[in-house]
Short mmCIF file of C-alpha atoms and ligand atoms in Angstrom, two decimals:
data_model
loop_
_atom_site.label_atom_id
_atom_site.label_comp_id
_atom_site.label_asym_id
_atom_site.label_seq_id
_atom_site.Cartn_x
_atom_site.Cartn_y
_atom_site.Cartn_z
CA UNK A 9 0.00 0.00 0.00
CA UNK A 10 1.29 3.46 -0.83
CA UNK A 11 2.16 5.60 2.19
CA UNK A 12 -0.30 8.42 2.85
CA UNK A 13 1.15 11.88 2.48
CA UNK A 14 -0.11 15.31 3.57
CA UNK A 15 -2.51 16.84 1.00
CA UNK A 16 -1.05 19.05 -1.73
CA UNK A 17 -0.63 22.64 -0.62
CA UNK A 18 -0.42 21.83 3.10
CA UNK A 19 2.75 21.79 5.18
CA UNK A 20 3.83 20.09 8.36
CA UNK A 21 5.50 22.68 10.56
CA UNK A 22 7.87 20.55 12.58
CA UNK A 23 9.83 21.10 15.77
CA UNK A 24 12.77 22.63 13.92
CA UNK A 25 10.56 25.47 12.69
CA UNK A 26 7.54 25.82 14.96
CA UNK A 27 9.43 27.99 17.43
CA UNK A 28 9.92 30.59 14.69
CA UNK A 29 6.17 30.70 14.22
CA UNK A 30 5.70 31.02 17.96
CA UNK A 31 7.92 34.10 17.92
CA UNK A 32 5.87 35.75 15.15
CA UNK A 33 2.69 35.02 17.13
CA UNK A 34 4.21 36.36 20.37
CA UNK A 35 5.30 39.58 18.71
CA UNK A 36 1.85 39.98 17.11
CA UNK A 37 0.17 39.35 20.47
CA UNK A 38 2.29 41.92 22.29
CA UNK A 39 1.74 44.52 19.56
CA UNK A 40 -2.00 43.77 19.75
CA UNK A 41 -1.89 44.53 23.49
CA UNK A 42 0.03 47.74 22.95
CA UNK A 43 -2.48 48.93 20.34
CA UNK A 44 -5.53 47.88 22.37
CA UNK A 45 -6.72 44.91 20.27
CA UNK A 46 -8.40 41.91 21.96
CA UNK A 47 -7.99 38.41 20.62
CA UNK A 48 -11.03 36.47 19.38
CA UNK A 49 -11.12 32.77 18.53
CA UNK A 50 -13.70 32.06 15.85
CA UNK A 51 -14.82 28.91 14.03
CA UNK A 52 -12.68 27.40 11.31
CA UNK A 53 -15.80 26.77 9.20
CA UNK A 54 -18.77 29.02 8.60
CA UNK A 55 -21.95 29.01 6.56
CA UNK A 56 -20.94 29.35 2.90
CA UNK A 57 -23.16 32.43 2.41
CA UNK A 58 -21.02 34.40 4.85
CA UNK A 59 -18.19 34.33 2.32
CA UNK A 60 -20.13 34.25 -0.94
CA UNK A 61 -22.10 37.32 0.10
CA UNK A 62 -19.35 39.01 2.11
CA UNK A 63 -16.32 38.55 -0.12
CA UNK A 64 -18.33 38.81 -3.35
CA UNK A 65 -19.20 36.01 -5.75
CA UNK A 66 -17.18 37.36 -8.68
CA UNK A 67 -13.91 37.25 -6.72
CA UNK A 68 -11.23 34.60 -7.26
CA UNK A 69 -11.61 33.47 -3.66
CA UNK A 70 -15.32 32.72 -3.96
CA UNK A 71 -15.32 31.54 -7.59
CA UNK A 72 -12.33 29.23 -7.49
CA UNK A 73 -10.66 28.95 -4.12
CA UNK A 74 -13.16 27.95 -1.44
CA UNK A 75 -13.18 24.61 0.33
CA UNK A 76 -16.93 24.15 0.40
CA UNK A 77 -18.78 20.99 1.32
CA UNK A 78 -22.17 19.81 2.44
CA UNK A 79 -22.15 18.49 5.99
CA UNK A 80 -24.12 15.50 7.21
CA UNK A 81 -27.03 17.76 8.04
CA UNK A 82 -27.22 18.94 4.43
CA UNK A 83 -25.85 22.45 5.14
CA UNK A 84 -23.30 24.09 2.90
CA UNK A 85 -20.28 25.05 4.96
CA UNK A 86 -16.89 26.48 3.97
CA UNK A 87 -13.46 26.30 5.58
CA UNK A 88 -12.67 29.96 6.19
CA UNK A 89 -10.55 31.51 3.42
CA UNK A 90 -10.04 34.66 5.53
CA UNK A 91 -11.11 36.08 8.88
CA UNK A 92 -12.66 39.50 8.23
CA UNK A 93 -16.14 38.24 7.37
CA UNK A 94 -16.16 36.02 10.49
CA UNK A 95 -15.05 38.90 12.71
CA UNK A 96 -17.87 41.04 11.32
CA UNK A 97 -20.35 38.21 11.85
CA UNK A 98 -19.20 37.82 15.47
CA UNK A 99 -19.39 41.58 16.08
CA UNK A 100 -22.99 41.56 14.97
CA UNK A 101 -23.99 38.28 16.50
CA UNK A 102 -22.76 39.46 19.92
CA UNK A 103 -24.16 42.95 19.49
CA UNK A 104 -20.81 44.61 20.07
CA UNK A 105 -22.35 47.81 18.69
CA UNK A 106 -23.86 48.37 22.13
CA UNK A 107 -20.49 48.80 23.83
CA UNK A 108 -17.96 51.61 23.37
CA UNK A 109 -16.73 52.02 19.79
CA UNK A 110 -14.54 51.24 18.03
CA UNK A 111 -14.16 47.57 18.84
CA UNK A 112 -10.62 46.41 18.07
CA UNK A 113 -10.24 42.68 17.56
CA UNK A 114 -7.57 40.34 16.31
CA UNK A 115 -7.32 36.67 15.50
CA UNK A 116 -4.86 34.09 14.24
CA UNK A 117 -4.98 30.64 12.76
CA UNK A 118 -5.29 28.59 9.60
CA UNK A 119 -7.10 29.76 6.44
CA UNK A 120 -7.92 27.60 3.43
CA UNK A 121 -7.87 28.44 -0.27
CA UNK A 122 -7.77 26.06 -3.21
CA UNK A 123 -4.84 27.69 -5.03
CA UNK A 124 -1.94 26.50 -7.13
CA UNK A 125 0.71 25.77 -4.49
CA UNK A 126 4.08 27.49 -4.89
CA UNK A 127 6.56 29.30 -2.67
CA UNK A 128 4.58 31.55 -0.31
CA UNK A 129 1.25 30.21 -1.57
CA UNK A 130 -0.40 27.21 0.06
CA UNK A 131 -3.84 25.67 0.37
CA UNK A 132 -3.70 25.83 4.11
CA UNK A 133 -1.83 28.85 5.44
CA UNK A 134 -1.88 30.83 8.66
CA UNK A 135 -2.75 34.46 9.15
CA UNK A 136 -2.73 37.07 11.83
CA UNK A 137 -5.66 39.39 11.29
CA UNK A 138 -6.54 42.73 12.91
CA UNK A 139 -9.85 44.56 12.57
CA UNK A 140 -11.16 47.90 13.90
CA UNK A 141 -14.96 47.94 13.79
CA UNK A 142 -17.29 50.88 14.26
CA UNK A 143 -14.90 53.73 13.37
CA UNK A 144 -15.62 55.47 10.06
CA UNK A 145 -12.84 58.08 10.20
CA UNK A 146 -9.42 57.96 8.49
CA UNK A 147 -7.40 57.81 11.73
CA UNK A 148 -8.56 54.21 12.26
CA UNK A 149 -7.03 53.38 8.85
CA UNK A 150 -3.78 55.10 9.81
CA UNK A 151 -3.64 53.19 13.10
CA UNK A 152 -4.20 49.84 11.34
CA UNK A 153 -1.44 50.49 8.79
CA UNK A 154 0.85 51.71 11.57
CA UNK A 155 0.15 48.54 13.57
CA UNK A 156 1.06 46.31 10.62
CA UNK A 157 4.34 48.18 10.16
CA UNK A 158 5.05 48.06 13.89
CA UNK A 159 4.73 44.26 13.93
CA UNK A 160 7.25 43.94 11.09
CA UNK A 161 9.54 46.47 12.76
CA UNK A 162 9.51 44.41 15.97
CA UNK A 163 10.25 41.30 13.95
CA UNK A 164 13.29 43.04 12.52
CA UNK A 165 12.09 43.11 8.91
CA UNK A 166 13.43 45.62 6.42
CA UNK A 167 13.10 46.20 2.68
CA UNK A 168 9.31 46.54 2.93
CA UNK A 169 7.15 48.91 0.92
CA UNK A 170 3.71 50.16 1.92
CA UNK A 171 1.56 50.60 -1.19
CA UNK A 172 -1.60 52.63 -0.77
CA UNK A 173 -4.66 53.35 -2.87
CA UNK A 174 -8.34 54.12 -2.56
CA UNK A 175 -11.00 52.06 -4.28
CA UNK A 176 -13.79 54.56 -3.65
CA UNK A 177 -17.29 53.79 -2.43
CA UNK A 178 -20.62 52.74 -4.00
CA UNK A 179 -21.14 56.40 -4.91
CA UNK A 180 -17.98 56.94 -6.92
CA UNK A 181 -16.94 53.41 -7.92
CA UNK A 182 -19.59 53.06 -10.67
CA UNK A 183 -18.21 56.23 -12.29
CA UNK A 184 -14.74 54.73 -12.21
CA UNK A 185 -15.96 51.36 -13.51
CA UNK A 186 -17.45 53.09 -16.53
CA UNK A 187 -14.25 55.08 -17.13
CA UNK A 188 -12.25 51.86 -16.98
CA UNK A 189 -14.59 49.98 -19.30
CA UNK A 190 -14.42 52.79 -21.79
CA UNK A 191 -10.65 52.69 -21.63
CA UNK A 192 -10.32 48.90 -21.94
CA UNK A 193 -12.97 48.60 -24.69
CA UNK A 194 -10.52 49.75 -27.37
CA UNK A 195 -7.92 47.11 -26.42
CA UNK A 196 -10.45 44.40 -25.57
CA UNK A 197 -9.18 41.88 -28.12
CA UNK A 198 -5.67 41.86 -26.67
CA UNK A 199 -6.87 41.12 -23.13
CA UNK A 200 -6.39 37.67 -21.58
CA UNK A 201 -9.43 35.42 -21.23
CA UNK A 202 -9.75 36.12 -17.51
CA UNK A 203 -9.77 39.87 -18.07
CA UNK A 204 -12.30 39.51 -20.88
CA UNK A 205 -14.60 37.84 -18.40
CA UNK A 206 -13.81 40.50 -15.79
CA UNK A 207 -14.65 43.31 -18.21
CA UNK A 208 -18.35 43.30 -17.41
CA UNK A 209 -18.40 41.62 -14.05
CA UNK A 210 -15.52 43.19 -12.16
CA UNK A 211 -13.46 45.58 -14.31
CA UNK A 212 -11.37 46.87 -11.37
CA UNK A 213 -9.76 43.44 -11.11
CA UNK A 214 -8.31 43.94 -14.60
CA UNK A 215 -5.83 46.36 -13.03
CA UNK A 216 -4.46 43.50 -10.97
CA UNK A 217 -3.80 41.10 -13.88
CA UNK A 218 -0.30 39.60 -14.03
CA UNK A 219 -0.48 38.93 -17.82
CA UNK A 220 2.09 41.04 -19.74
CA UNK A 221 -0.29 42.32 -22.43
CA UNK A 222 -2.91 43.28 -19.85
CA UNK A 223 -0.30 44.94 -17.65
CA UNK A 224 0.93 47.04 -20.54
CA UNK A 225 -2.59 48.17 -21.23
CA UNK A 226 -3.21 49.11 -17.58
CA UNK A 227 -0.27 51.52 -17.57
CA UNK A 228 -2.29 54.36 -19.06
CA UNK A 229 -5.61 53.38 -17.53
CA UNK A 230 -7.54 56.18 -15.82
CA UNK A 231 -6.62 56.62 -12.15
CA UNK A 232 -9.22 55.79 -9.52
CA UNK A 233 -8.14 58.77 -7.46
CA UNK A 234 -9.37 61.05 -10.28
CA UNK A 235 -12.88 59.62 -9.93
CA UNK A 236 -13.24 59.70 -6.13
CA UNK A 237 -16.21 61.55 -4.67
CA UNK A 238 -15.56 64.43 -2.25
CA UNK A 239 -15.81 62.23 0.84
CA UNK A 240 -13.54 59.46 -0.48
CA UNK A 241 -11.02 62.00 -1.76
CA UNK A 242 -10.85 63.74 1.63
CA UNK A 243 -10.55 60.38 3.41
CA UNK A 244 -7.68 59.32 1.14
CA UNK A 245 -5.81 62.58 1.69
CA UNK A 246 -6.27 62.33 5.47
CA UNK A 247 -4.91 58.77 5.52
CA UNK A 248 -1.92 59.78 3.42
CA UNK A 249 -1.22 62.79 5.65
CA UNK A 250 -1.69 60.74 8.82
CA UNK A 251 0.87 58.19 7.64
CA UNK A 252 3.33 60.89 6.60
CA UNK A 253 2.88 62.41 10.03
CA UNK A 254 4.05 59.11 11.56
CA UNK A 255 7.07 59.15 9.29
CA UNK A 256 5.86 56.21 7.19
CA UNK A 257 7.40 55.77 3.78
CA UNK A 258 4.47 55.00 1.48
CA UNK A 259 4.03 54.63 -2.25
CA UNK A 260 0.74 55.57 -3.88
CA UNK A 261 -0.31 53.15 -6.60
CA UNK A 262 -3.51 53.64 -8.53
CA UNK A 263 -3.46 50.09 -9.81
CA UNK A 264 -3.66 48.49 -6.40
CA UNK A 265 -7.04 46.84 -6.09
CA UNK A 266 -7.61 44.10 -3.60
CA UNK A 267 -8.92 40.66 -4.43
CA UNK A 268 -11.98 40.92 -2.22
CA UNK A 269 -15.06 42.94 -3.19
CA UNK A 270 -15.82 44.34 0.23
CA UNK A 271 -13.15 47.02 0.22
CA UNK A 272 -14.18 50.69 0.19
CA UNK A 273 -11.90 53.72 0.31
CA UNK A 274 -8.50 52.64 1.68
CA UNK A 275 -6.76 49.62 0.15
CA UNK A 276 -3.16 48.78 0.95
CA UNK A 277 -0.52 46.11 0.79
CA UNK A 278 2.93 45.76 2.24
CA UNK A 279 5.35 44.23 -0.22
CA UNK A 280 8.60 42.50 0.58
CA UNK A 281 11.57 42.72 -1.75
CA UNK A 282 12.62 39.27 -0.51
CA UNK A 283 9.59 37.15 -1.34
CA UNK A 284 9.80 36.63 -5.09
CA UNK A 285 6.52 36.36 -6.98
CA UNK A 286 4.18 36.16 -3.96
CA UNK A 287 5.49 39.44 -2.64
CA UNK A 288 2.68 40.67 -0.38
CA UNK A 289 3.33 40.12 3.34
CA UNK A 290 0.04 41.73 4.18
CA UNK A 291 -3.05 43.20 2.64
CA UNK A 292 -5.88 45.21 4.04
CA UNK A 293 -8.10 48.23 3.89
CA UNK A 294 -11.50 49.63 4.73
CA UNK A 295 -14.71 47.67 4.24
CA UNK A 296 -17.67 49.87 5.09
CA UNK A 297 -20.13 47.76 3.06
CA UNK A 298 -19.26 44.30 4.30
CA UNK A 299 -21.81 44.36 7.13
CA UNK A 300 -24.69 45.24 4.81
CA UNK A 301 -23.69 42.65 2.23
CA UNK A 302 -23.95 39.90 4.81
CA UNK A 303 -27.32 41.31 5.87
CA UNK A 304 -27.99 43.83 8.61
CA UNK A 305 -27.20 47.41 9.58
CA UNK A 306 -24.06 49.06 8.32
CA UNK A 307 -20.87 48.86 10.39
CA UNK A 308 -17.70 50.60 9.21
CA UNK A 309 -14.50 48.60 9.49
CA UNK A 310 -10.84 48.61 8.59
CA UNK A 311 -8.25 45.89 8.98
CA UNK A 312 -5.43 43.81 7.60
CA UNK A 313 -4.29 40.21 7.40
CA UNK A 314 -0.76 38.94 7.10
CA UNK A 315 0.44 35.46 6.14
CA UNK A 316 2.75 33.83 8.70
CA UNK A 317 4.52 31.68 6.08
CA UNK A 318 5.43 34.80 4.09
CA UNK A 319 6.61 36.59 7.22
CA UNK A 320 8.84 33.63 8.14
CA UNK A 321 10.22 33.36 4.58
CA UNK A 322 11.05 37.08 4.61
CA UNK A 323 12.68 36.85 8.05
CA UNK A 324 14.81 33.92 6.92
CA UNK A 325 15.83 35.67 3.69
CA UNK A 326 16.84 38.76 5.66
CA UNK A 327 18.61 36.89 8.46
CA UNK A 328 16.30 38.51 11.03
CA UNK A 329 16.48 37.29 14.63
CA UNK A 330 13.97 34.45 14.91
CA UNK A 331 14.16 33.70 18.60
CA UNK A 332 15.97 30.73 20.08
CA UNK A 333 15.43 27.08 19.29
CA UNK A 334 14.31 25.60 22.59
CA UNK A 335 17.01 23.60 24.39
CA UNK A 336 16.94 21.98 27.83
CA UNK A 337 18.90 24.01 30.37
CA UNK A 338 19.73 20.87 32.29
CA UNK A 339 20.31 17.29 31.18
CA UNK A 340 20.17 14.55 33.81
CA UNK A 341 22.67 11.75 33.25
CA UNK A 342 22.48 8.46 35.18
CA UNK A 343 24.33 5.20 35.38
CA UNK A 344 22.31 2.09 34.95
CA UNK A 345 18.68 1.12 34.88
CA UNK A 346 18.14 1.17 38.63
CA UNK A 347 18.83 4.91 38.66
CA UNK A 348 16.12 5.86 36.16
CA UNK A 349 13.57 6.58 38.87
CA UNK A 350 16.07 8.82 40.67
CA UNK A 351 16.83 10.65 37.43
CA UNK A 352 13.17 11.19 36.59
CA UNK A 353 12.49 12.41 40.11
CA UNK A 354 15.34 14.94 39.83
CA UNK A 355 14.05 16.11 36.42
CA UNK A 356 10.56 16.37 37.95
CA UNK A 357 11.82 18.59 40.76
CA UNK A 358 13.82 20.77 38.35
CA UNK A 359 10.84 21.19 36.01
CA UNK A 360 8.53 22.08 38.86
CA UNK A 361 10.99 24.89 39.74
CA UNK A 362 10.81 26.29 36.21
CA UNK A 363 14.10 24.75 35.08
CA UNK A 364 13.77 22.94 31.73
CA UNK A 365 15.29 19.48 32.05
CA UNK A 366 15.62 16.40 29.89
CA UNK A 367 16.95 12.88 30.36
CA UNK A 368 17.49 9.58 28.62
CA UNK A 369 14.89 6.78 28.64
CA UNK A 370 16.80 4.43 26.38
CA UNK A 371 19.32 2.91 28.82
CA UNK A 372 22.30 4.45 27.00
CA UNK A 373 25.79 4.54 28.51
CA UNK A 374 26.80 7.58 30.58
CA UNK A 375 29.20 8.54 27.81
CA UNK A 376 26.51 8.67 25.15
CA UNK A 377 24.15 10.44 27.53
CA UNK A 378 26.84 13.14 27.97
CA UNK A 379 27.12 13.40 24.19
CA UNK A 380 23.36 13.82 23.79
CA UNK A 381 23.34 16.46 26.54
CA UNK A 382 25.95 18.45 24.70
CA UNK A 383 24.25 18.04 21.30
CA UNK A 384 20.96 19.20 22.84
CA UNK A 385 22.68 22.38 23.97
CA UNK A 386 22.19 21.82 27.73
CA UNK A 387 23.94 24.43 29.87
CA UNK A 388 24.30 22.07 32.85
CA UNK A 389 24.47 18.33 33.32
CA UNK A 390 23.33 16.70 36.57
CA UNK A 391 25.20 13.47 37.09
CA UNK A 392 23.53 10.80 39.21
CA UNK A 393 26.06 7.98 39.46
CA UNK A 394 25.94 5.21 42.04
CA UNK A 395 27.99 7.28 44.55
CA UNK A 396 25.74 10.31 44.22
CA UNK A 397 22.60 8.23 44.65
CA UNK A 398 23.88 6.44 47.74
CA UNK A 399 25.01 9.71 49.35
CA UNK A 400 21.95 11.76 48.30
CA UNK A 401 24.09 14.20 46.29
CA UNK A 402 24.21 15.45 42.71
CA UNK A 403 27.26 16.36 40.63
CA UNK A 404 26.50 19.44 38.54
CA UNK A 405 28.71 20.05 35.52
CA UNK A 406 28.75 23.47 33.93
CA UNK A 407 28.95 22.74 30.20
CA UNK A 408 30.34 26.14 29.22
CA UNK A 409 33.47 26.03 31.43
CA UNK A 410 33.70 22.31 32.25
CA UNK A 411 33.72 22.86 36.04
CA UNK A 412 31.96 20.32 38.24
CA UNK A 413 30.65 20.54 41.79
CA UNK A 414 29.02 17.91 43.99
CA UNK A 415 26.49 19.05 46.56
CA UNK A 416 23.47 17.66 48.47
CA UNK A 417 20.42 17.21 46.26
CA UNK A 418 18.42 20.07 47.86
CA UNK A 419 21.32 22.53 47.57
CA UNK A 420 21.90 21.56 43.90
CA UNK A 421 18.20 22.10 43.11
CA UNK A 422 18.20 25.47 44.82
CA UNK A 423 21.27 26.62 42.96
CA UNK A 424 19.98 25.46 39.58
CA UNK A 425 16.70 27.23 40.20
CA UNK A 426 18.69 30.40 40.82
CA UNK A 427 20.96 30.17 37.79
CA UNK A 428 19.04 28.12 35.23
CA UNK A 429 15.30 28.81 35.61
CA UNK A 430 13.05 30.21 32.89
CA UNK A 431 13.12 33.58 34.68
CA UNK A 432 16.89 33.62 34.40
CA UNK A 433 16.75 32.49 30.77
CA UNK A 434 14.56 35.36 29.60
CA UNK A 435 16.99 37.96 30.98
P1 ATP B 514 -2.23 37.28 -3.19
O1 ATP B 514 -2.43 38.41 -4.14
O2 ATP B 514 -0.79 37.00 -2.86
O3 ATP B 514 -3.00 36.06 -3.57
P2 ATP B 514 -4.41 38.05 -1.53
O4 ATP B 514 -4.73 39.44 -1.92
O5 ATP B 514 -5.23 36.93 -2.05
O6 ATP B 514 -2.86 37.77 -1.80
P3 ATP B 514 -5.32 38.47 1.15
O7 ATP B 514 -6.62 37.85 0.98
O8 ATP B 514 -5.24 39.93 1.27
O9 ATP B 514 -4.31 37.94 0.04
O10 ATP B 514 -4.59 37.83 2.41
C1 ATP B 514 -3.69 38.59 3.21
C2 ATP B 514 -2.33 37.95 3.28
O11 ATP B 514 -2.44 36.54 3.52
C3 ATP B 514 -1.50 38.02 2.01
O12 ATP B 514 -0.85 39.26 1.91
C4 ATP B 514 -0.50 36.90 2.23
O13 ATP B 514 0.53 37.29 3.14
C5 ATP B 514 -1.35 35.85 2.90
N1 ATP B 514 -1.87 34.87 1.95
C6 ATP B 514 -2.96 34.96 1.14
N2 ATP B 514 -3.14 33.84 0.43
C7 ATP B 514 -2.15 32.99 0.80
C8 ATP B 514 -1.80 31.65 0.45
N3 ATP B 514 -2.51 30.94 -0.42
N4 ATP B 514 -0.71 31.10 1.03
C9 ATP B 514 0.04 31.79 1.92
N5 ATP B 514 -0.25 33.05 2.31
C10 ATP B 514 -1.33 33.65 1.76
MG1 MG B 515 -4.99 35.48 -3.50
#
């Protein structure tokens, strides 16, 4: 029988890498605290309509990328391709409108999209996602963009570019759509098949096409910022000024449209020069019409999502500090089978004092246990030979200078707690 492998587009994040992910999550969580965002944990699957209505049924995500299935009760459910629609659903379902506004929420976890897997693009990937709900003004947009940059700054990333645009609102977007259609009509025959189908259904997406011919044509396309209504124009200028005021280096790009229909006004991405083709580390913007499209009263919102895989790839490419691979501070070495209980009891007491400790279960010789201790990166080795056990002592070897000291068990534990505990480690 052929061995079963993980499905295409998924990845096993193993022990040699998971600690890097943990660091990204820790940094995101501490930035969330500093910016006043509370974490929410929402379902991995939702009713399909939440996404088909929320994200828009002419988008790539809804048309081609959703993992949708009928459950045993005959309901259509979808593995979440993103978090924004779920956060909005939760805001409404729990009537968060009643409390003080805005409500600032964040979440993390796996998302699912049926895409063509390649570097930085997977079928299951993880995101951190931040949303500010209930604030219509431009300063909420500035804060969200600032928060995304702050997370990357704390992670030590460089060579990033913030790209900003406005996609208007239901008042001014139709005007722009018509201007675009008029422009593209003359070159229609040279467009790719996807863009031909976008022409009527979603012409803004033509600006995002990666096809060379289409790209050439978009170069002289009318700019969305020339079609913005008074309110959207003022909002865009305020966001730009707010970011400049924070010293952010931003690039305005009229061709930036986001893949999801719910965006209004602000749209932005942060691009990494070290990611290759999938170069967006994060994408976000304002979505004042999402709430109505999933049914119910309007709620303004702005947010962003960032892919953890792409953050980790960028950090690795840039040699950024990724935290430390966990290693036991202490390794307990024993002679002989009879001493295993003693060794486990010593490890137990060390662990309960916040000292990470490991030991051998495989009955190896003391020599190979010493070798394993050193390979594992242990700072100290506790030796429990026959003499130590019979006298109730422990020999503690300091692996960095090779010195060794024998003391009563209680004294050795106390000392190790002082010099090798987690508290000490984080200093
Ligand atoms: P792209 O244009 O690269 O497909 P997108 O616009 O579809 O991105 P969003 O929906 O804005 O992406 O998601 C926000 C972020 O999530 C992206 O900037 C990226 O970091 C990450 N991301 C999106 N899709 C994937 C994927 N299939 N695999 C890994 N990361 C992803
Ligand atoms: Mg995509």
